[in-house]
Every structure is written in C-alpha cells, then in structure tokens.
Coordinates of C-alpha atoms and ligand atoms in Angstrom, one line a residue:
M1436 CA -0.4 19.0 -1.5
D1437 CA -2.1 16.6 1.0
G1438 CA -4.9 14.3 0.0
L1439 CA -8.5 15.0 0.9
M1440 CA -9.5 11.8 2.6
M1441 CA -11.0 11.4 6.1
N1442 CA -8.7 10.5 8.8
T1443 CA -11.0 8.2 10.8
P1444 CA -9.3 6.3 13.6
L1445 CA -7.9 2.8 13.1
T1446 CA -8.6 1.4 16.6
L1447 CA -9.9 -1.7 18.1
Q1448 CA -13.0 0.1 19.1
E1449 CA -14.0 0.1 15.3
I1450 CA -13.3 -3.6 15.0
L1451 CA -15.5 -4.3 18.1
E1452 CA -18.3 -2.0 16.9
R1453 CA -18.3 -3.6 13.4
A1454 CA -18.4 -7.1 14.9
R1455 CA -21.5 -6.1 16.8
K1456 CA -23.2 -4.4 13.9
V1457 CA -22.7 -6.9 11.1
F1458 CA -21.7 -10.2 12.7
G1459 CA -23.7 -10.0 15.9
E1460 CA -25.0 -13.5 15.5
Q1461 CA -21.6 -15.1 14.7
E1462 CA -20.5 -17.7 17.3
I1463 CA -17.6 -17.8 19.7
V1464 CA -17.1 -21.3 21.1
S1465 CA -14.7 -22.1 23.9
R1466 CA -13.7 -25.4 25.5
I1467 CA -13.8 -24.5 29.2
E1468 CA -11.9 -26.1 32.1
D1469 CA -14.2 -29.2 32.6
G1470 CA -14.0 -30.0 28.9
S1471 CA -17.5 -28.9 27.9
L1472 CA -18.2 -26.2 25.3
H1473 CA -19.3 -22.7 26.1
R1474 CA -21.1 -20.7 23.3
T1475 CA -21.5 -17.0 22.9
T1476 CA -21.8 -14.5 20.0
Y1477 CA -20.2 -11.2 19.0
S1478 CA -23.3 -9.4 20.1
Q1479 CA -22.9 -10.9 23.6
L1480 CA -19.2 -10.2 23.5
H1481 CA -19.9 -6.6 22.9
T1482 CA -22.3 -6.3 25.8
R1483 CA -19.9 -7.9 28.2
V1484 CA -17.0 -5.8 26.9
L1485 CA -18.8 -2.6 27.7
K1486 CA -19.5 -3.9 31.3
L1487 CA -15.9 -5.0 31.6
M1488 CA -14.8 -1.5 30.6
G1489 CA -17.1 -0.1 33.2
L1490 CA -15.5 -2.4 35.8
L1491 CA -12.0 -1.4 34.8
E1492 CA -12.9 2.2 35.0
R1493 CA -14.3 1.6 38.5
L1494 CA -11.1 0.0 39.5
G1495 CA -9.3 3.2 38.6
I1496 CA -7.6 2.0 35.4
E1497 CA -6.3 5.0 33.5
P1498 CA -5.2 5.4 29.8
G1499 CA -1.8 3.8 29.4
D1500 CA -2.0 1.6 32.5
R1501 CA -0.9 -2.0 32.0
V1502 CA -3.6 -4.6 32.8
G1503 CA -2.4 -8.2 32.6
T1504 CA -3.9 -11.5 31.5
F1505 CA -2.6 -14.9 32.6
A1506 CA -5.0 -17.2 30.7
W1507 CA -5.6 -19.8 28.1
N1508 CA -7.6 -19.1 24.9
S1509 CA -11.2 -18.5 25.7
Y1510 CA -14.1 -16.0 25.3
R1511 CA -13.2 -14.3 28.6
H1512 CA -9.7 -13.7 27.3
L1513 CA -11.3 -12.3 24.2
E1514 CA -13.3 -9.9 26.3
L1515 CA -10.2 -8.7 27.9
Y1516 CA -8.5 -8.4 24.5
F1517 CA -11.0 -5.8 23.6
A1518 CA -12.1 -4.1 26.9
I1519 CA -8.6 -3.2 28.1
P1520 CA -7.3 -1.4 24.9
C1521 CA -10.7 0.1 24.0
L1522 CA -10.5 1.9 27.3
G1523 CA -7.1 3.3 26.3
A1524 CA -5.2 1.0 28.7
V1525 CA -2.6 -1.6 27.7
L1526 CA -3.4 -5.3 27.4
H1527 CA -0.3 -7.1 28.9
T1528 CA -0.6 -10.7 27.9
V1529 CA 1.6 -12.8 30.2
N1530 CA 3.0 -16.1 29.2
V1531 CA 1.6 -18.7 31.6
R1532 CA 4.6 -21.0 31.1
L1533 CA 7.3 -18.6 32.1
P1534 CA 9.8 -19.6 34.7
E1535 CA 9.5 -17.8 38.0
D1536 CA 12.3 -15.3 37.5
Q1537 CA 11.0 -14.2 34.1
L1538 CA 7.4 -13.9 35.4
R1539 CA 8.6 -11.7 38.2
H1540 CA 10.8 -9.7 35.8
I1541 CA 8.2 -8.9 33.2
L1542 CA 5.4 -8.0 35.6
T1543 CA 7.7 -5.8 37.5
H1544 CA 9.2 -4.3 34.4
A1545 CA 5.7 -3.6 32.9
E1546 CA 4.4 -2.2 36.2
T1547 CA 1.2 -4.2 35.6
R1548 CA -1.6 -2.9 38.0
V1549 CA -4.3 -5.5 37.7
L1550 CA -4.0 -9.2 36.7
F1551 CA -6.8 -11.4 35.3
V1552 CA -6.0 -15.0 36.0
D1553 CA -7.6 -18.3 34.9
R1554 CA -8.8 -20.3 37.8
C1555 CA -6.4 -23.2 37.0
F1556 CA -3.4 -20.8 37.6
A1557 CA -4.6 -19.7 41.0
E1558 CA -2.5 -22.4 42.6
T1559 CA 0.6 -21.2 40.7
L1560 CA 0.2 -17.6 41.8
A1561 CA -1.2 -18.0 45.3
P1562 CA 2.2 -18.5 47.0
Y1563 CA 3.5 -15.1 45.7
F1564 CA 0.6 -13.2 47.2
A1565 CA 0.6 -15.4 50.4
R1566 CA 4.1 -14.2 51.2
G1567 CA 3.2 -10.6 50.4
E1568 CA 4.9 -10.4 47.1
R1569 CA 2.9 -8.4 44.7
L1570 CA 4.8 -9.4 41.5
G1571 CA 5.9 -5.9 40.9
K1572 CA 3.0 -3.5 41.5
I1573 CA -0.1 -5.7 41.1
E1574 CA -2.9 -4.1 43.1
Q1575 CA -5.6 -6.5 42.3
V1576 CA -6.0 -10.0 41.0
I1577 CA -9.3 -11.1 39.4
V1578 CA -9.9 -14.8 38.8
L1579 CA -11.7 -16.1 35.8
D1580 CA -13.7 -19.0 37.1
D1581 CA -16.4 -20.9 35.3
H1582 CA -18.5 -21.2 38.4
G1583 CA -18.1 -17.6 39.7
N1584 CA -16.0 -18.8 42.7
G1585 CA -12.8 -16.9 41.7
A1586 CA -12.6 -15.1 45.0
S1587 CA -12.1 -18.4 46.9
Q1588 CA -9.4 -19.9 44.8
G1589 CA -6.5 -19.3 47.2
I1590 CA -5.1 -16.0 46.0
E1591 CA -5.2 -13.5 48.9
G1592 CA -7.5 -10.5 48.2
A1593 CA -8.5 -11.9 44.7
L1594 CA -12.0 -11.0 43.3
D1595 CA -14.2 -13.1 41.0
Y1596 CA -14.6 -12.0 37.4
E1597 CA -18.2 -13.2 36.8
T1598 CA -19.4 -11.7 40.1
L1599 CA -17.8 -8.3 39.3
L1600 CA -19.2 -8.4 35.8
S1601 CA -22.7 -9.2 36.9
E1602 CA -22.6 -6.1 39.2
A1603 CA -20.8 -3.8 36.8
S1604 CA -22.5 -1.0 34.8
P1605 CA -21.5 -0.7 31.1
I1606 CA -19.3 2.2 30.3
R1607 CA -21.4 5.2 29.2
A1608 CA -19.5 6.0 26.0
M1609 CA -16.4 4.8 24.3
P1610 CA -13.5 7.1 25.3
T1611 CA -11.7 8.8 22.5
I1612 CA -8.5 7.2 21.6
R1613 CA -5.8 7.8 19.0
D1614 CA -4.5 5.3 16.5
E1615 CA -1.0 5.7 17.8
Q1616 CA -2.0 5.0 21.4
A1617 CA -0.5 1.9 23.0
A1618 CA -3.0 -1.0 23.0
G1619 CA -1.0 -4.1 23.9
L1620 CA 2.3 -5.3 25.4
C1621 CA 3.9 -8.7 24.9
Y1622 CA 7.3 -9.9 25.8
T1623 CA 9.3 -12.2 23.5
S1624 CA 9.2 -15.9 24.5
G1625 CA 12.9 -15.8 25.5
T1626 CA 14.0 -18.6 23.2
T1627 CA 17.5 -17.1 22.9
G1628 CA 17.7 -14.6 25.7
S1629 CA 15.7 -12.9 28.4
P1630 CA 12.3 -11.6 27.3
K1631 CA 12.0 -8.1 25.7
G1632 CA 8.8 -6.1 25.7
V1633 CA 7.0 -5.0 22.5
L1634 CA 4.4 -2.3 22.9
Y1635 CA 1.8 -2.4 20.1
S1636 CA -0.4 0.5 18.9
H1637 CA -4.1 0.4 17.9
R1638 CA -3.0 1.3 14.4
A1639 CA -0.6 -1.6 14.2
Y1640 CA -3.2 -4.1 15.4
W1641 CA -5.8 -2.6 12.9
I1642 CA -3.6 -2.7 9.9
H1643 CA -2.2 -6.1 10.8
S1644 CA -5.7 -7.4 11.1
L1645 CA -6.7 -6.0 7.7
G1646 CA -3.5 -7.4 6.2
S1647 CA -4.3 -10.9 7.7
T1648 CA -7.7 -11.0 6.0
G1649 CA -5.9 -10.9 2.6
V1650 CA -6.3 -14.1 0.6
D1651 CA -2.5 -14.5 0.1
S1652 CA -1.9 -13.9 3.8
M1653 CA -3.9 -15.6 6.6
A1654 CA -7.1 -15.4 4.4
V1655 CA -9.5 -15.2 7.3
S1656 CA -13.1 -14.9 6.0
R1657 CA -16.6 -14.5 7.5
T1658 CA -17.3 -18.0 6.4
D1659 CA -14.4 -19.4 8.4
A1660 CA -14.5 -21.2 11.8
M1661 CA -11.0 -20.4 13.0
M1662 CA -9.3 -22.3 15.8
P1663 CA -6.2 -20.5 17.2
V1664 CA -4.1 -23.2 19.0
V1665 CA -1.4 -20.6 19.2
P1666 CA -1.8 -19.0 22.6
M1667 CA -3.4 -15.7 23.3
F1668 CA -0.7 -15.2 26.0
H1669 CA 1.9 -14.9 23.3
A1670 CA 2.4 -12.7 20.2
N1671 CA -1.4 -11.8 20.2
A1672 CA -2.2 -15.4 19.1
W1673 CA -0.8 -14.3 15.8
G1674 CA -3.4 -11.5 15.7
F1675 CA -6.3 -14.0 15.1
P1676 CA -8.7 -12.7 17.8
Y1677 CA -8.7 -9.3 16.1
T1678 CA -8.5 -10.5 12.5
C1679 CA -11.4 -12.9 13.1
A1680 CA -13.5 -10.1 14.7
M1681 CA -12.8 -7.8 11.8
A1682 CA -13.6 -10.5 9.2
G1683 CA -16.6 -11.8 11.2
A1684 CA -15.2 -15.4 11.4
K1685 CA -16.4 -17.8 14.1
Q1686 CA -13.7 -18.2 16.8
V1687 CA -13.1 -21.6 18.3
F1688 CA -11.0 -21.6 21.5
P1689 CA -9.4 -24.8 22.7
G1690 CA -8.7 -23.6 26.3
Q1691 CA -6.2 -25.7 28.0
H1692 CA -7.1 -28.9 26.1
L1693 CA -4.3 -28.9 23.5
L1694 CA -3.6 -32.6 22.9
G1695 CA -4.5 -34.6 19.8
R1696 CA -7.9 -35.9 20.8
P1697 CA -9.5 -32.7 22.2
L1698 CA -8.2 -30.7 19.1
A1699 CA -9.5 -33.3 16.7
E1700 CA -12.9 -33.4 18.4
L1701 CA -13.2 -29.6 18.3
I1702 CA -12.3 -29.5 14.6
E1703 CA -15.0 -32.2 14.0
S1704 CA -17.8 -30.8 16.2
E1705 CA -17.3 -27.1 15.2
R1706 CA -16.4 -27.8 11.6
V1707 CA -13.2 -25.8 11.9
T1708 CA -12.0 -24.5 8.5
L1709 CA -8.8 -22.7 9.6
A1710 CA -6.4 -23.4 12.4
A1711 CA -3.0 -22.0 13.5
G1712 CA -0.2 -23.3 15.7
V1713 CA 3.4 -24.3 16.1
P1714 CA 4.7 -27.4 14.3
T1715 CA 4.9 -29.5 17.5
V1716 CA 1.2 -29.1 18.1
W1717 CA 0.3 -30.3 14.5
N1718 CA 2.8 -33.2 14.8
V1719 CA 0.9 -34.4 18.0
L1720 CA -2.4 -34.0 16.2
L1721 CA -1.1 -35.9 13.1
Q1722 CA 0.0 -38.9 15.3
H1723 CA -3.5 -38.9 16.8
L1724 CA -5.3 -38.7 13.5
R1725 CA -3.2 -41.6 12.1
K1726 CA -4.6 -43.9 14.8
N1727 CA -8.1 -42.6 15.3
D1728 CA -11.0 -41.9 13.1
H1729 CA -12.2 -38.3 13.0
D1730 CA -13.9 -36.3 10.3
V1731 CA -11.6 -33.3 9.8
S1732 CA -12.7 -32.7 6.2
S1733 CA -13.9 -29.2 7.1
L1734 CA -10.3 -28.1 7.7
R1735 CA -9.1 -26.3 4.5
N1736 CA -6.0 -24.7 5.8
M1737 CA -3.6 -24.9 8.8
I1738 CA -1.2 -22.1 9.4
V1739 CA 2.1 -23.2 10.9
G1740 CA 4.8 -21.0 12.2
G1741 CA 6.7 -20.0 15.3
S1742 CA 9.5 -22.3 14.2
A1743 CA 10.2 -24.0 10.9
A1744 CA 7.5 -26.4 9.7
P1745 CA 9.3 -29.6 8.5
V1746 CA 8.6 -30.4 4.9
S1747 CA 7.8 -33.9 6.0
L1748 CA 4.9 -32.5 8.2
I1749 CA 3.6 -30.5 5.3
R1750 CA 3.7 -33.5 3.0
A1751 CA 2.1 -35.9 5.5
Y1752 CA -0.9 -33.6 6.0
K1753 CA -1.3 -33.1 2.3
E1754 CA -0.9 -36.8 1.3
E1755 CA -2.6 -38.5 4.2
L1756 CA -5.4 -36.0 5.0
G1757 CA -5.7 -33.7 2.0
I1758 CA -5.0 -30.7 4.3
T1759 CA -2.9 -27.8 3.1
I1760 CA -0.4 -26.4 5.5
T1761 CA 0.5 -22.7 5.0
H1762 CA 3.9 -21.9 6.4
A1763 CA 4.1 -18.4 8.0
W1764 CA 6.9 -16.5 9.7
G1765 CA 6.7 -13.8 12.3
M1766 CA 8.0 -12.5 15.5
T1767 CA 6.6 -10.8 18.7
E1768 CA 8.3 -7.7 17.2
T1769 CA 6.2 -7.9 14.0
T1770 CA 2.7 -8.2 15.7
P1771 CA 3.6 -11.0 14.4
V1772 CA 2.8 -11.9 10.7
G1773 CA 5.7 -11.1 8.4
C1774 CA 5.5 -13.5 5.5
C1775 CA 3.4 -16.4 4.3
S1776 CA 4.1 -19.2 2.0
R1777 CA 1.4 -19.3 -0.6
L1778 CA 2.1 -20.3 -4.2
K1779 CA 2.2 -18.0 -7.2
S1780 CA 0.4 -18.8 -10.4
T1781 CA 3.7 -19.7 -11.9
S1782 CA 4.4 -22.3 -9.2
L1783 CA 1.1 -24.0 -9.7
A1784 CA 2.6 -25.6 -12.7
L1785 CA 5.3 -27.3 -10.6
D1786 CA 4.8 -31.0 -9.7
E1787 CA 3.4 -31.8 -6.3
D1788 CA 6.8 -32.5 -4.8
D1789 CA 8.3 -29.2 -5.8
Q1790 CA 5.2 -27.4 -4.6
I1791 CA 5.6 -29.0 -1.2
E1792 CA 9.3 -28.0 -1.1
L1793 CA 8.3 -24.4 -1.9
R1794 CA 5.7 -24.5 0.9
G1795 CA 8.5 -25.5 3.2
K1796 CA 10.0 -22.0 2.7
Q1797 CA 8.6 -19.3 5.0
G1798 CA 7.2 -17.4 2.0
I1799 CA 6.7 -14.0 0.5
P1800 CA 6.4 -10.9 2.6
V1801 CA 2.8 -9.9 3.1
P1802 CA 1.8 -6.4 1.7
G1803 CA 3.0 -3.7 4.1
I1804 CA 6.2 -5.6 5.1
D1805 CA 9.5 -4.8 3.3
V1806 CA 12.4 -7.2 3.7
K1807 CA 16.1 -7.5 2.9
I1808 CA 19.0 -9.7 3.8
E1809 CA 22.1 -8.1 5.1
G1810 CA 25.7 -9.5 4.9
D1811 CA 28.1 -9.3 7.9
D1812 CA 29.5 -6.0 6.4
G1813 CA 26.1 -4.4 6.3
S1814 CA 25.7 -4.9 2.5
D1815 CA 22.4 -5.8 0.8
L1816 CA 22.6 -9.3 -0.4
A1817 CA 21.2 -10.5 -3.7
W1818 CA 17.8 -12.4 -3.9
D1819 CA 19.3 -15.4 -5.6
G1820 CA 18.3 -18.1 -3.1
E1821 CA 22.0 -18.7 -2.4
Q1822 CA 23.3 -15.8 -0.4
V1823 CA 22.7 -16.1 3.3
G1824 CA 22.4 -13.1 5.5
E1825 CA 20.5 -11.6 8.4
L1826 CA 16.8 -10.9 7.6
C1827 CA 15.8 -7.3 8.2
V1828 CA 12.2 -6.1 8.1
R1829 CA 10.2 -2.8 8.2
G1830 CA 6.6 -1.9 8.0
P1831 CA 3.7 -0.3 9.9
W1832 CA 3.3 -3.2 12.3
V1833 CA 7.0 -3.7 13.1
A1834 CA 8.3 -2.4 16.4
R1835 CA 10.7 0.5 16.3
S1836 CA 12.1 -0.1 19.8
Y1837 CA 11.8 -2.4 22.8
Y1838 CA 9.7 -1.2 25.7
E1839 CA 11.8 0.6 28.3
D1840 CA 14.9 -1.3 27.5
E1841 CA 17.8 1.0 26.8
E1842 CA 20.5 -1.7 26.4
R1843 CA 18.9 -3.8 23.7
Q1844 CA 17.9 -1.3 21.1
S1845 CA 20.8 -1.9 18.7
V1846 CA 18.6 -4.3 16.5
F1847 CA 16.6 -1.3 15.5
A1848 CA 18.9 0.4 13.0
A1849 CA 19.0 4.1 12.5
D1850 CA 18.0 3.6 8.8
G1851 CA 14.6 2.2 9.9
W1852 CA 15.3 -1.6 9.5
F1853 CA 14.7 -4.1 12.3
H1854 CA 17.4 -6.8 12.5
T1855 CA 15.5 -10.0 13.2
G1856 CA 18.4 -12.2 14.4
D1857 CA 17.2 -14.7 11.8
V1858 CA 19.4 -15.9 9.0
A1859 CA 17.8 -16.4 5.6
T1860 CA 18.1 -16.6 1.8
I1861 CA 15.6 -14.9 -0.5
D1862 CA 15.1 -16.3 -4.0
V1863 CA 14.3 -14.5 -7.2
N1864 CA 10.6 -15.0 -6.7
G1865 CA 10.8 -13.3 -3.3
Y1866 CA 10.4 -16.5 -1.2
I1867 CA 12.2 -16.2 2.1
H1868 CA 13.9 -19.3 3.5
I1869 CA 14.9 -19.1 7.2
T1870 CA 18.0 -21.2 7.5
D1871 CA 18.6 -20.5 11.2
R1872 CA 18.7 -18.1 14.1
K1873 CA 22.0 -16.4 14.3
K1874 CA 22.6 -17.9 17.7
D1875 CA 21.9 -21.4 16.5
L1876 CA 24.1 -21.5 13.4
I1877 CA 26.9 -24.0 13.5
K1878 CA 30.3 -22.9 12.0
S1879 CA 32.4 -25.8 10.9
R1880 CA 35.8 -25.0 9.4
G1881 CA 34.7 -21.5 8.6
E1882 CA 31.5 -22.7 6.8
W1883 CA 28.0 -22.4 8.1
I1884 CA 25.7 -25.4 8.7
S1885 CA 22.0 -24.7 8.9
S1886 CA 20.6 -26.5 12.0
V1887 CA 17.0 -26.0 10.7
D1888 CA 17.8 -27.6 7.4
M1889 CA 19.4 -30.6 9.1
E1890 CA 16.4 -31.0 11.5
N1891 CA 14.1 -30.8 8.5
V1892 CA 15.9 -33.6 6.7
A1893 CA 16.2 -35.8 9.8
M1894 CA 12.5 -35.5 10.5
A1895 CA 11.7 -36.8 7.0
H1896 CA 13.2 -40.2 8.1
P1897 CA 10.4 -42.6 8.9
G1898 CA 12.0 -43.7 12.2
V1899 CA 12.3 -40.1 13.5
L1900 CA 9.4 -38.4 15.4
E1901 CA 11.3 -35.2 16.3
A1902 CA 14.9 -34.0 15.7
A1903 CA 16.9 -31.0 16.9
V1904 CA 20.4 -30.0 16.0
T1905 CA 22.8 -28.0 18.1
G1906 CA 26.6 -27.3 17.8
R1907 CA 29.4 -28.7 19.9
P1908 CA 33.0 -27.3 20.0
D1909 CA 35.5 -29.4 18.2
A1910 CA 39.3 -29.1 18.1
L1911 CA 39.5 -30.1 14.4
R1912 CA 36.4 -28.6 12.9
D1913 CA 35.7 -25.6 15.3
E1914 CA 32.2 -26.8 15.8
V1915 CA 30.3 -30.0 14.8
P1916 CA 26.6 -30.7 14.7
V1917 CA 24.9 -32.8 17.4
L1918 CA 21.7 -34.5 16.3
W1919 CA 19.1 -35.1 19.1
V1920 CA 16.6 -37.7 18.0
V1921 CA 13.2 -38.8 19.4
A1922 CA 12.6 -42.1 17.7
S1923 CA 9.1 -42.8 16.4
P1924 CA 7.2 -45.3 18.5
E1925 CA 5.7 -46.9 15.4
V1926 CA 8.8 -48.5 13.9
P1927 CA 12.1 -49.9 15.2
A1928 CA 14.6 -47.1 16.2
P1929 CA 17.0 -46.3 13.3
A1930 CA 20.7 -47.0 13.8
P1931 CA 23.0 -43.9 14.0
A1932 CA 24.8 -45.0 10.8
D1933 CA 21.4 -45.2 9.1
L1934 CA 20.6 -41.6 10.1
V1935 CA 23.9 -40.3 9.0
A1936 CA 23.5 -42.0 5.6
H1937 CA 20.0 -40.5 5.3
L1938 CA 21.4 -37.0 6.0
G1939 CA 24.3 -37.7 3.6
Q1940 CA 21.7 -37.6 0.7
R1941 CA 21.3 -33.8 1.3
F1942 CA 24.5 -32.7 3.2
A1943 CA 28.2 -32.8 2.3
Q1944 CA 30.4 -35.2 4.2
W1945 CA 32.1 -32.4 6.2
Q1946 CA 28.6 -31.2 7.5
L1947 CA 27.5 -34.6 8.8
P1948 CA 27.3 -35.3 12.5
R1949 CA 29.7 -38.0 13.8
L1950 CA 28.1 -41.3 14.9
E1951 CA 28.8 -40.5 18.6
D1952 CA 27.0 -37.2 18.1
I1953 CA 23.6 -38.9 17.3
R1954 CA 21.8 -38.8 20.6
F1955 CA 18.5 -40.5 21.3
I1956 CA 16.4 -38.9 23.9
E1957 CA 12.9 -39.3 25.2
A1958 CA 11.6 -35.9 24.2
I1959 CA 13.0 -32.7 22.8
P1960 CA 12.7 -30.0 25.6
K1961 CA 10.2 -27.3 24.5
T1962 CA 10.1 -23.6 25.3
S1963 CA 7.1 -21.9 26.9
V1964 CA 5.4 -21.6 23.5
G1965 CA 6.3 -25.1 22.2
K1966 CA 9.5 -24.4 20.2
F1967 CA 12.5 -26.7 20.4
D1968 CA 14.5 -25.4 23.4
K1969 CA 18.1 -25.5 22.1
K1970 CA 19.3 -23.6 25.2
A1971 CA 18.2 -26.6 27.3
L1972 CA 19.9 -29.1 24.9
R1973 CA 23.2 -27.2 25.0
R1974 CA 22.9 -27.1 28.8
R1975 CA 22.4 -30.8 28.8
M1976 CA 25.5 -31.3 26.7
S1977 CA 27.6 -29.0 28.8
E1978 CA 26.5 -30.9 31.9
G1979 CA 28.1 -34.0 30.3
D1980 CA 25.2 -35.8 28.6
Ligands
ADP2365 P1 11.5 -15.8 20.6 O1 12.6 -15.1 19.8 O2 11.7 -15.7 22.1 O3 11.3 -17.2 20.2 P2 9.1 -15.1 19.2 O4 8.1 -16.0 19.7 O5 8.8 -13.7 18.9 O6 10.2 -15.0 20.3 O7 9.8 -15.9 18.0 C1 10.2 -15.3 16.8 C2 11.2 -16.2 16.2 O8 10.6 -17.5 15.9 C3 11.7 -15.8 14.8 O9 12.7 -14.8 15.0 C4 12.2 -17.1 14.2 O10 13.4 -17.4 14.7 C5 11.2 -18.1 14.7 N1 10.1 -18.3 13.7 C6 8.9 -17.9 13.6 N2 8.2 -18.4 12.6 C7 9.1 -19.2 12.0 C8 9.0 -20.1 10.8 N3 7.9 -20.2 10.1 N4 10.1 -20.7 10.5 C9 11.3 -20.6 11.2 N5 11.4 -19.9 12.3 C10 10.3 -19.2 12.7

C-alpha cells in the first residue's frame, strides 16, 4: 500500500519562491570587478530572475536547452543559477580556467546555445568568435558588465546583460517542471583525465541543499554569512548558492579577488561566519593572516575539500586563529557533498591532538549517502581503518551515468554503486580516510604508498609551504616516491636529509623517497580548480627535470 502524502515538486522554483517570501530582506554581497562591493537582496534577486527568465524565453530557449555561464562568483551568476533551471533549461557552468581544447570540447559536446560571460573573459573568448568559430553551437553571447557596456567588449555579435535585462518583461508564470527534469550540467575538472559531463536534476539539487543545511553536514543557517570561495563554475560551488537560498543565509561572493588580502577584508567587513574552498586557498589566506592584522573572529567554520586538507593546516587555523576547519569530501558526480568530518560525542572526549587528527579524515557520509570500500576482486572490505579499497557511493544526488558518454560508463556498476576512483579506508566509527586517487597511488615492491599521506606529513614540516608526491619508475623497487617541495619563505630551506628524516617518523624505510628524489620547486602547478596538478609534475619529470 502506498503512503498518503502529497507529492509536491522538489525544484529550484520552490527554493527561489521561499527565499523571496521569508528571506526577502536578506543580503547578497558581491565584490565586483573594480574591487568595490555590490549589495542586493533575495527579494531583488527574485525580481531580476523573473525578468531574466522572460529574456531567455524571448531568446527562444526551450526546456532542456543548455545555457552556459563563464563567470566568477557574483550576484549575476546567482541570477543565472536560478533563471535557467527554473525555466526548465539546463545551467551549464563552464570552468573559466580550462585549456583551449577542453573548452572547445565541452561546449561542443554540451551543444550549449547561449553563453553568459563575465566582461573580464571577453578578451579570452573574442578570438574564437572573430575567426567565425562558434565553440560548438553557441548562437548568442551575452556579456555581464558592471557598466552595461557588454556589447562593446570585443566579442562579435555579443549583447549586454544589463541592457537586455532593463528592457525585458518578467515571465508571466513559472512554467511547470518536474523534479526529475535536468537542471544543471557540469564537467569534471579533468584532474586525471578529460572532463566528463554530469547532468543534475532539480530533485538532486533540492535534496542535496536540504542535506547541506544539516548541522552535521555543511550546517548552513539563516544566521550565517556564507562566503563560497569554491567557484560557481565548478561542482555547483559545492551547492552553496542553492543551500544558502534555502536556508536564508547571506551570500558573500568574492568575484575574481581570491588572494589573501581581499578575502580577509571581505570576511572582516561582511562578518562572514562560514566559508568554503580548496586547501590551497586557505593556505594562502593563512600566510596573509599571519603577517597582517584582520578581525576574522566572526568566522566560525571553514569547509575545506576538493583535495585532502593537510592536518597541519587544520591545526594552524585552530591553534593560531581559533577557527575550526571542517574537512569534506565530494565529487562533481556527487553534486558534490558526500561526507563531512564532524566529531561524534564520543570523540569529544579525545584530547585536542587526536581530535585534529580525526578532523584530517574526510569524515562520515552525510544522510542520504551510502558508502562501501571494494577490494580488487570486487569484495566488500571491512570497516576497520586498515583495509584499503576503492570508495563506492550511492544516493539520491549521485550521478547514475555520464552525459552522452558511452565509453566511460563502467564506473557506474550494474548493482547501483558509483566507483569513485578514490582509494580509502573506513574505520569502525564510519570515518572515511581517502588515501589516494587510484591513478596517483605508488606501488613499491608490491606494496602501496599513499601519496596523500606523505604530502600531509611533509607539509607539517615548518620549512615546507607546499608538498606533492608522485611516483617514478625504479628498476629495484618498481616505483619510488618523488617529493616536490615548495620551501617556506619564512625560514631557511630544509635540507633533503632533514625532510627524509622527518618523513621517517611516520613512514617505513622502504617507503621513503631517496635524497635525489626530493625536488625543490618554485610552486606546485595547480589544476583549473586549485588542486595539485600531478599530471603536470609527472610530465615535468618525464621531460627530464
Ligand atoms: P576531478 O576528478 O577532475 O578532480 P572533481 O573536481 O569532481 O573532479 O574532484 C573530485 C575528486 O577530488 C575526488 O574524487 C577526490 O579525489 C578529490 N577530493 C575531493 N574532496 C577531497 C578531500 N576532502 N580529500 C581528498 N580528496 C578529495
């Protein structure tokens, strides 16, 4: 017998409506191109979204059409985040840092019809249109310009967003859309291979947002001022634009100003309580805060993910600034939040050091997400914190296939589990610890070495600002680790032997890098979303560095 509950739709239209009705006065603050702050509210957002929907309709956008954005985090991007899916079309967020071949590939693959572009990227895109290349099937470019001059920014045939919006009539009524309907499209950042498309439904966004308001998840509340430093052009900015609107939180967008000082100033002036970003961003901010005086006391929590947050970073924020870092794990394929490292009541009894170690793990799956670790033979491995296997996940906001990509579907197993490509242990308390990506693991004499663990320990050395570990073929040991080090500018650079001795406190002799495999470099190359780019490091090695 079926239950007797209403089946009201779980769509972004509901989130937008609720924001207007109950949080109309709540602020949305954006740092715009010239560095000044723009202020608006959810009520004004709602008004402009309806006009934007009217405009999209006039442009002939139909349900299911892909409409792209190529932009930093800002209130205009937020308008697009709502208007496109609320019309029944698909918001295709395009990573602004993609190399040319990937940019061309994903826009062609997605058959994106209209592209909304921040003014500062007009110069990047103008040459394509000048030589008649439409980057797939783009029919119209619309430029987001603070001064309403988008049409004259060099892209042939481009129109100006603000001018169009001022002339547009609001859509008469919200179209009827289904929960299951596609709402967004994002391609993976291509850290280990070429980007794959993930098509999100309204339902997935809605449930993911609700899940993220949970106090043991992202804990977004109406009393928060939330600053997503994680870009809206990748993995839905971890869902924060929608979660904040659902919760009624103030949103604080840093635009393109992502270095230590502008972030610190924004936290200070907007009394930011919650922020989210990859570890490299928070490392840069930490260096700035160590040398400069800012009042960041409003910040109660920083969410760190995208790649492993070093325990040394978690410790430094706690001990030097009293700020708690919450480690979270996710993927483009999981909308993205999958697990979150908050403590259990039993772990509150641990001493500070052990608590910080625990926070270094990626955490417990959030409600709705089911996980397991699988051995090479497909067997379920025990949750004992020792057995290492591939992390598999399933849940209502996990993709069940890649968008139009017949060749790369094997990770979605017939039994309903998504194989993440991440290698992990899970302990008896359910805490997941990602030890590596399958493609980054180092196999020495038949035994695995975790590159992530070694980076983590290396970065705890006071003379190390950043460290990445890759493998190198070796006649004797099959593969050996290579430690790439960026020395801290604050203290004399450590000697290679000193670093190996430091690693020796946590790693067995056979796991340690040889002295000649400690390589000092100016900076670790980063991917388009700020992760360590190990493909680039391996290339550098094969080119003889
Ligand atoms: P890409 O696979 O191209 O990097 P994503 O941006 O979707 O695309 O990244 C997802 C991957 O990022 C995960 O599979 C995992 O390897 C890594 N990741 C995300 N969060 C964490 C974390 N907290 N700790 C370690 N790795 C993480």
